[in-house]
Amino acid sequence: MNEVERLVRTIEADGLLWGASKFVPLAYGIKKLQITCVIEDDKISTDFLEEEITKFEDHVQSMDVAAFNKI
């Protein structure tokens, strides 16, 4: 899981800032990575972010947006 976090944090783009992360237990010892990021709406889209994260297909099965606030 630490490798997954390291890979996700390698994604760099103008308007993207990574924040805190934690591992959240799901079931049967399986955990998911929950990571906070701030994106500038005019520069980065959530679709771009999803595409970049799912490129690590050896480590990432799926991803979803847990919370979304737009200012």
Short mmCIF file of C-alpha atoms in Angstrom, two decimals, residues 9 12-14 17 19-20 25-29 32-33 37 40 42 44 53 59-61 63-64 66-67 71:
data_model
loop_
_atom_site.label_atom_id
_atom_site.label_comp_id
_atom_site.label_asym_id
_atom_site.label_seq_id
_atom_site.Cartn_x
_atom_site.Cartn_y
_atom_site.Cartn_z
CA ARG A 9 2.05 11.12 -5.35
CA GLU A 12 2.38 16.13 -10.83
CA ALA A 13 0.50 18.82 -12.68
CA ASP A 14 -0.04 22.55 -12.46
CA LEU A 17 -1.60 19.61 -4.64
CA GLY A 19 -2.46 16.35 0.99
CA ALA A 20 -2.86 13.87 3.84
CA PRO A 25 -9.93 -0.96 6.36
CA LEU A 26 -12.64 -2.41 4.11
CA ALA A 27 -13.17 -6.10 4.95
CA TYR A 28 -11.22 -9.30 5.50
CA GLY A 29 -7.94 -7.43 6.02
CA LYS A 32 -7.88 1.13 0.61
CA LEU A 33 -5.81 4.25 0.24
CA CYS A 37 -5.85 16.51 -2.96
CA GLU A 40 -7.79 24.02 -9.48
CA ASP A 42 -9.71 25.53 -14.50
CA ILE A 44 -7.22 19.92 -13.63
CA ILE A 53 -4.20 7.02 -11.16
CA HIS A 59 -1.39 -1.71 -8.22
CA VAL A 60 -4.74 0.03 -8.69
CA GLN A 61 -7.95 -1.87 -9.31
CA MET A 63 -10.72 4.55 -7.75
CA ASP A 64 -13.54 6.83 -6.75
CA ALA A 66 -15.19 10.17 -1.86
CA ALA A 67 -15.92 13.88 -1.46
CA ILE A 71 -15.57 26.83 -4.80
#
